Amino acid sequence: VQPPEKPLQAEEWNKLREDFQSPEIFEEVMLNNMIRCNSPVDVAKSLLTQLAKRNGDIAYNVLVKYLTLCVRQGQVSEILDVYDIMKARFKILESGAYNLLIRGLSNSNQWRMALTVLEEVKKMMIPSRTSYESCIKAASRHQEMKLAFELYNEMLAKDVVPTLDVLQSFFDFSRGMKGAELQKELFGILLYLRENQIYPHKTFMRSIKLWFESLPGGNWRGHLTKIKDSGQCPVCNHQLEDSNLTEEEYSNLSERIIKDVIHGTDTFRKTTPEELEAFQTFVENRLPFDIVIDGLNVSHIKSRRMQCENLFDAVNSLAKENARLLVLGRKHMLMNSSNWKTEIMKEMQNKADFFFAENISEDDAFLLYATLRSGKHCRFVTRDFLRDHKACLSDTLTRHLFRKWQRGHQIVLKKKLFLCFSQQPAFRYDCVVQTTGDTWHIPYKDVFEEKYSYQVPRKWLCIHQK
Amino acid sequence: MQSANMLLRRIVRSSVLPFAAQHGMKKDLLLLSRTLSLSLCLKQDKSCEPAEKLDLDEWKKVMKSGLQEEVIETASEPKELSSLAAARETLEMWRLAGRAVPENISEEQLKTFMECPSKSAKKKYLKYLHLRELHKKNDKRKMDEKRERRLEAQDQASETDETKNSSFICLWSHTMNKAYNWRAAQSMIFGQPLVFDMSYEKEMSFREVSNTVRQIVMSESSNRRSVDPFHIHFCNFKDDSLYHREFIKNYREAWDKLLITVTDQCYTEIFPKDKLIYLTADSPKVMKTFEHDKIYIVGSLVDKSIKTGVSLARAKRLGLETAALPLEKYLLWSTGAKNLTLDQMMHILLTLKDTADWKKALEFVPKRKYCGFVNKPVKELKKTLDLINTLKLGKGREKVEKQFAKNYPKK
């Protein structure tokens, strides 16, 4: 139904209502359509008046819908009126209405009211991130940065994840403002990005850049750049952080991989204890390897060719620099079949070490173990993104470590037309927000959308002091 | 009429119109209230602009006036609410806002609700309760209707007063039960054992356990009704476990009279190892025929999250043979996981045992999970599938192909 353009009389509403197929929900449907068409508030008011006259009461959900319309159009006095009515009529409200009230009030000159509503919400539940967002934005818009940061820290303490918008608004609104305290807080946000491996998008990056450049007396200059493969920034010649993990992180990660990924809740789910032990002694006797290859994954690179030929090519192209190779496979590869020729398998076994797992075991877990056990220089070859293994890790910190390690150590074989295999190099530098005190390097995304979790941005913002 | 009365009451209460109310002008309420909005000048002039006549904020007056009394009514209540009461209050507001929330909620459910770790968990739990409430209401309504119909039918029957003359003996349900129980008792002596492995309690949430028990109860009843029942064993069954409590909830006093074997021993202690076959969808081996001298084990596990290989791990640990149903061989699989519910497994096994006919047995796989039976080699089927999809304007073709490739990997 099309909402009318002008306020109607009660009779006219009644007529419309009777013509409607299910009169019980007429008001709801009509208000929904009004919200969709952004009808004038007066029209909605006339509908409510008719409803109030007929029933002597207006249901809560209808009130909330009317409130939505008011918030949409920024009708502050109406919002306040509805809030008064609701407060008098109901003991408490639910989160939807609170969110609307906070959003509506924070955009007006009554923004302090939004804060009192937020306080009210806190008594009952954890406010939503959008509520916090509205309040923080309102506070920082009115230059009350201290209040804004209080809310922000409170939000973090409650494990509510801030939106990128909120973070950006801090940089936007503190542009040109002085104060060591404020500066510290903003650096804190950048470190928050670093710890959670969040990459700002282009407009956010611009806000950061402008804020730095606006700092009075700081002489900061920002440049957009791309980092060389060696990990050197072409603008300030600064060497970025290494992608290698620290000793502690490294041993932590390998421990967790064995505990969570290989053993998990039950060792039998991915392998058997005997097999695991056999594998461990096998690896310990031949350490260290330079490259560990996921045989089955590599053998499927070209579907037209025989699987053992694919593997053979891969082993040949990787064996060149006298590297010690370990190929992980399954027992069925040893059976002479149309895809696996015994002669070729024999020839390969002269060039590399092979370990064949049971056909129902998971070889990926072994791949991770062998690589980690061989040391930091060891890399591994597979096209698998290893997402399921990452998911086995129990906490986010270890998952981040895993991603970082994976970026630095995974070689991806790509098929090309003439060159048989080419390697996508592992990253030598770490892709996170980083600082040395007088320089900041911030990776950013070109678009707002999320990229794949295994991808890292290639564009950087370099900020240094003159 | 009721609403009109209410409206009248409100208007009287609001004392906006004491005059009109006193004179008992109960008719033409709408007219009345419209003239009211003319700020009591009582002008009946219809030539006025309608926009002028409308008092747009009148609803606020109505809302506020209705309030005053209610506020007085509630004023005596204590202001500070306990956390339970507050939660109840919040739920009530959610219900008013039109969310999926049950109308009535018990203290225990409320506590479970408050213990939910996240907002989405809370939402899910409430939705579950809401749906359950709806189902119960519907069932009750249907029961009532049925009873009414039955009473009517009885009335009619008594009116016509026909004397029944039947040459068949009427078999009442307890006679049937006796026959079934006789068969089940026989199976306990001579029947082929079928084991339910009750060692998965730790892997499951409370809801999953109760679902498992429901499924087992259904399988037990279909087993009892079959021509040649299995001798059911519940192995690794711990007394006072969650399983046990749920079983008692379902069976009540019948639990002690069930004609099955319940033991806390493992199946490996009761039966020779080489006779045991663990049925699991993760097994690399595919079942070819049903063997009457083997003992099949079914894991009593409902797996709502992704826990692949849990039952396979158990079989591997004990060194047992495993098998999976030949679903891909006989069915053109479309969607859904290949693990079936326990009662479906029971139906399939019973049919196999009686007829050894895979086609008949796999009728019990839910229809939504497969497109049809495989009657030609897979390659030809793929061709027809392609043809159908190109005819259907190629939309979603890739998706179907991918699905197909996943279900029937090149060997």
mmCIF file of N, CA and C in Angstrom, chain A residues 303-355:
data_model
loop_
_atom_site.group_PDB
_atom_site.id
_atom_site.type_symbol
_atom_site.label_atom_id
_atom_site.label_comp_id
_atom_site.label_asym_id
_atom_site.label_seq_id
_atom_site.Cartn_x
_atom_site.Cartn_y
_atom_site.Cartn_z
ATOM 1 N N SER A 303 45.396 -30.597 -14.008
ATOM 2 C CA SER A 303 44.486 -31.749 -14.000
ATOM 3 C C SER A 303 44.687 -32.635 -15.227
ATOM 4 N N ARG A 304 45.278 -32.097 -16.301
ATOM 5 C CA ARG A 304 45.425 -32.896 -17.522
ATOM 6 C C ARG A 304 46.552 -33.910 -17.396
ATOM 7 N N ARG A 305 47.515 -33.622 -16.541
ATOM 8 C CA ARG A 305 48.694 -34.480 -16.483
ATOM 9 C C ARG A 305 48.552 -35.528 -15.390
ATOM 10 N N MET A 306 49.431 -36.503 -15.525
ATOM 11 C CA MET A 306 49.440 -37.539 -14.501
ATOM 12 C C MET A 306 49.853 -36.922 -13.165
ATOM 13 N N GLN A 307 49.268 -37.397 -12.098
ATOM 14 C CA GLN A 307 49.526 -36.748 -10.813
ATOM 15 C C GLN A 307 50.978 -36.878 -10.379
ATOM 16 N N CYS A 308 51.595 -38.041 -10.686
ATOM 17 C CA CYS A 308 52.980 -38.193 -10.247
ATOM 18 C C CYS A 308 53.914 -37.320 -11.077
ATOM 19 N N GLU A 309 53.525 -37.031 -12.305
ATOM 20 C CA GLU A 309 54.349 -36.138 -13.125
ATOM 21 C C GLU A 309 54.343 -34.723 -12.557
ATOM 22 N N ASN A 310 53.172 -34.269 -12.141
ATOM 23 C CA ASN A 310 53.079 -32.951 -11.505
ATOM 24 C C ASN A 310 54.015 -32.857 -10.311
ATOM 25 N N LEU A 311 53.955 -33.888 -9.495
ATOM 26 C CA LEU A 311 54.791 -33.910 -8.298
ATOM 27 C C LEU A 311 56.266 -33.933 -8.688
ATOM 28 N N PHE A 312 56.556 -34.713 -9.713
ATOM 29 C CA PHE A 312 57.934 -34.835 -10.184
ATOM 30 C C PHE A 312 58.470 -33.464 -10.617
ATOM 31 N N ASP A 313 57.676 -32.739 -11.390
ATOM 32 C CA ASP A 313 58.084 -31.400 -11.829
ATOM 33 C C ASP A 313 58.338 -30.483 -10.640
ATOM 34 N N ALA A 314 57.424 -30.537 -9.701
ATOM 35 C CA ALA A 314 57.549 -29.661 -8.537
ATOM 36 C C ALA A 314 58.816 -29.979 -7.764
ATOM 37 N N VAL A 315 59.061 -31.260 -7.541
ATOM 38 C CA VAL A 315 60.259 -31.656 -6.790
ATOM 39 C C VAL A 315 61.500 -31.212 -7.549
ATOM 40 N N ASN A 316 61.504 -31.398 -8.886
ATOM 41 C CA ASN A 316 62.667 -31.003 -9.684
ATOM 42 C C ASN A 316 62.911 -29.513 -9.597
ATOM 43 N N SER A 317 61.843 -28.719 -9.713
ATOM 44 C CA SER A 317 62.064 -27.273 -9.724
ATOM 45 C C SER A 317 62.483 -26.760 -8.353
ATOM 46 N N LEU A 318 62.101 -27.464 -7.302
ATOM 47 C CA LEU A 318 62.479 -27.008 -5.958
ATOM 48 C C LEU A 318 63.820 -27.567 -5.516
ATOM 49 N N ALA A 319 64.246 -28.670 -6.140
ATOM 50 C CA ALA A 319 65.457 -29.349 -5.667
ATOM 51 C C ALA A 319 66.730 -28.675 -6.140
ATOM 52 N N LYS A 320 66.576 -27.656 -6.981
ATOM 53 C CA LYS A 320 67.752 -27.104 -7.661
ATOM 54 C C LYS A 320 68.861 -26.630 -6.723
ATOM 55 N N GLU A 321 68.479 -25.862 -5.716
ATOM 56 C CA GLU A 321 69.535 -25.200 -4.935
ATOM 57 C C GLU A 321 70.027 -26.067 -3.787
ATOM 58 N N ASN A 322 70.073 -27.337 -4.043
ATOM 59 C CA ASN A 322 70.618 -28.234 -3.026
ATOM 60 C C ASN A 322 69.795 -28.231 -1.739
ATOM 61 N N ALA A 323 68.529 -27.904 -1.902
ATOM 62 C CA ALA A 323 67.694 -27.820 -0.710
ATOM 63 C C ALA A 323 67.283 -29.213 -0.259
ATOM 64 N N ARG A 324 67.139 -29.355 1.041
ATOM 65 C CA ARG A 324 66.653 -30.637 1.563
ATOM 66 C C ARG A 324 65.135 -30.636 1.546
ATOM 67 N N LEU A 325 64.586 -31.598 0.817
ATOM 68 C CA LEU A 325 63.136 -31.618 0.643
ATOM 69 C C LEU A 325 62.512 -32.756 1.424
ATOM 70 N N LEU A 326 61.302 -32.510 1.888
ATOM 71 C CA LEU A 326 60.482 -33.576 2.470
ATOM 72 C C LEU A 326 59.143 -33.542 1.760
ATOM 73 N N VAL A 327 58.746 -34.699 1.205
ATOM 74 C CA VAL A 327 57.441 -34.773 0.558
ATOM 75 C C VAL A 327 56.531 -35.620 1.425
ATOM 76 N N LEU A 328 55.354 -35.069 1.728
ATOM 77 C CA LEU A 328 54.382 -35.828 2.508
ATOM 78 C C LEU A 328 53.314 -36.373 1.574
ATOM 79 N N GLY A 329 52.998 -37.625 1.750
ATOM 80 C CA GLY A 329 51.994 -38.222 0.888
ATOM 81 C C GLY A 329 51.191 -39.249 1.636
ATOM 82 N N ARG A 330 50.421 -40.021 0.915
ATOM 83 C CA ARG A 330 49.656 -41.092 1.531
ATOM 84 C C ARG A 330 50.058 -42.411 0.913
ATOM 85 N N LYS A 331 49.753 -43.470 1.595
ATOM 86 C CA LYS A 331 50.216 -44.785 1.179
ATOM 87 C C LYS A 331 49.723 -45.175 -0.209
ATOM 88 N N HIS A 332 48.561 -44.683 -0.594
ATOM 89 C CA HIS A 332 48.024 -45.114 -1.890
ATOM 90 C C HIS A 332 48.894 -44.658 -3.055
ATOM 91 N N MET A 333 49.770 -43.658 -2.804
ATOM 92 C CA MET A 333 50.653 -43.195 -3.870
ATOM 93 C C MET A 333 51.683 -44.259 -4.243
ATOM 94 N N LEU A 334 51.908 -45.189 -3.348
ATOM 95 C CA LEU A 334 52.911 -46.230 -3.617
ATOM 96 C C LEU A 334 52.352 -47.372 -4.461
ATOM 97 N N MET A 335 51.033 -47.455 -4.514
ATOM 98 C CA MET A 335 50.423 -48.512 -5.328
ATOM 99 C C MET A 335 50.530 -48.108 -6.793
ATOM 100 N N ASN A 336 50.995 -48.990 -7.613
ATOM 101 C CA ASN A 336 51.113 -48.662 -9.026
ATOM 102 C C ASN A 336 49.716 -48.485 -9.622
ATOM 103 N N SER A 337 49.444 -47.296 -10.146
ATOM 104 C CA SER A 337 48.125 -47.054 -10.734
ATOM 105 C C SER A 337 48.303 -46.126 -11.927
ATOM 106 N N SER A 338 47.203 -45.769 -12.561
ATOM 107 C CA SER A 338 47.307 -44.942 -13.765
ATOM 108 C C SER A 338 47.875 -43.572 -13.430
ATOM 109 N N ASN A 339 47.661 -43.115 -12.202
ATOM 110 C CA ASN A 339 48.145 -41.794 -11.826
ATOM 111 C C ASN A 339 49.495 -41.833 -11.125
ATOM 112 N N TRP A 340 49.801 -42.953 -10.527
ATOM 113 C CA TRP A 340 51.038 -43.029 -9.748
ATOM 114 C C TRP A 340 51.889 -44.181 -10.273
ATOM 115 N N LYS A 341 52.919 -43.829 -11.041
ATOM 116 C CA LYS A 341 53.803 -44.858 -11.604
ATOM 117 C C LYS A 341 54.950 -45.129 -10.634
ATOM 118 N N THR A 342 55.188 -46.389 -10.395
ATOM 119 C CA THR A 342 56.199 -46.761 -9.409
ATOM 120 C C THR A 342 57.593 -46.264 -9.787
ATOM 121 N N GLU A 343 57.912 -46.302 -11.107
ATOM 122 C CA GLU A 343 59.273 -45.895 -11.508
ATOM 123 C C GLU A 343 59.510 -44.424 -11.169
ATOM 124 N N ILE A 344 58.525 -43.600 -11.499
ATOM 125 C CA ILE A 344 58.702 -42.170 -11.234
ATOM 126 C C ILE A 344 58.792 -41.913 -9.731
ATOM 127 N N MET A 345 57.985 -42.638 -8.976
ATOM 128 C CA MET A 345 58.030 -42.471 -7.519
ATOM 129 C C MET A 345 59.414 -42.841 -6.991
ATOM 130 N N LYS A 346 59.972 -43.923 -7.545
ATOM 131 C CA LYS A 346 61.312 -44.357 -7.117
ATOM 132 C C LYS A 346 62.330 -43.259 -7.389
ATOM 133 N N GLU A 347 62.250 -42.705 -8.604
ATOM 134 C CA GLU A 347 63.218 -41.697 -8.994
ATOM 135 C C GLU A 347 63.140 -40.483 -8.065
ATOM 136 N N MET A 348 61.905 -40.133 -7.723
ATOM 137 C CA MET A 348 61.722 -38.975 -6.848
ATOM 138 C C MET A 348 62.313 -39.228 -5.471
ATOM 139 N N GLN A 349 62.203 -40.454 -5.019
ATOM 140 C CA GLN A 349 62.658 -40.739 -3.659
ATOM 141 C C GLN A 349 64.164 -40.593 -3.517
ATOM 142 N N ASN A 350 64.876 -40.536 -4.667
ATOM 143 C CA ASN A 350 66.318 -40.266 -4.589
ATOM 144 C C ASN A 350 66.584 -38.795 -4.327
ATOM 145 N N LYS A 351 65.653 -37.977 -4.729
ATOM 146 C CA LYS A 351 65.887 -36.532 -4.615
ATOM 147 C C LYS A 351 65.345 -35.933 -3.327
ATOM 148 N N ALA A 352 64.407 -36.600 -2.754
ATOM 149 C CA ALA A 352 63.764 -36.016 -1.567
ATOM 150 C C ALA A 352 63.382 -37.119 -0.601
ATOM 151 N N ASP A 353 63.212 -36.711 0.654
ATOM 152 C CA ASP A 353 62.675 -37.658 1.642
ATOM 153 C C ASP A 353 61.184 -37.744 1.480
ATOM 154 N N PHE A 354 60.651 -38.926 1.676
ATOM 155 C CA PHE A 354 59.208 -39.115 1.571
ATOM 156 C C PHE A 354 58.670 -39.691 2.860
ATOM 157 N N PHE A 355 57.488 -39.218 3.240
ATOM 158 C CA PHE A 355 56.777 -39.895 4.323
ATOM 159 C C PHE A 355 55.358 -40.152 3.860
#
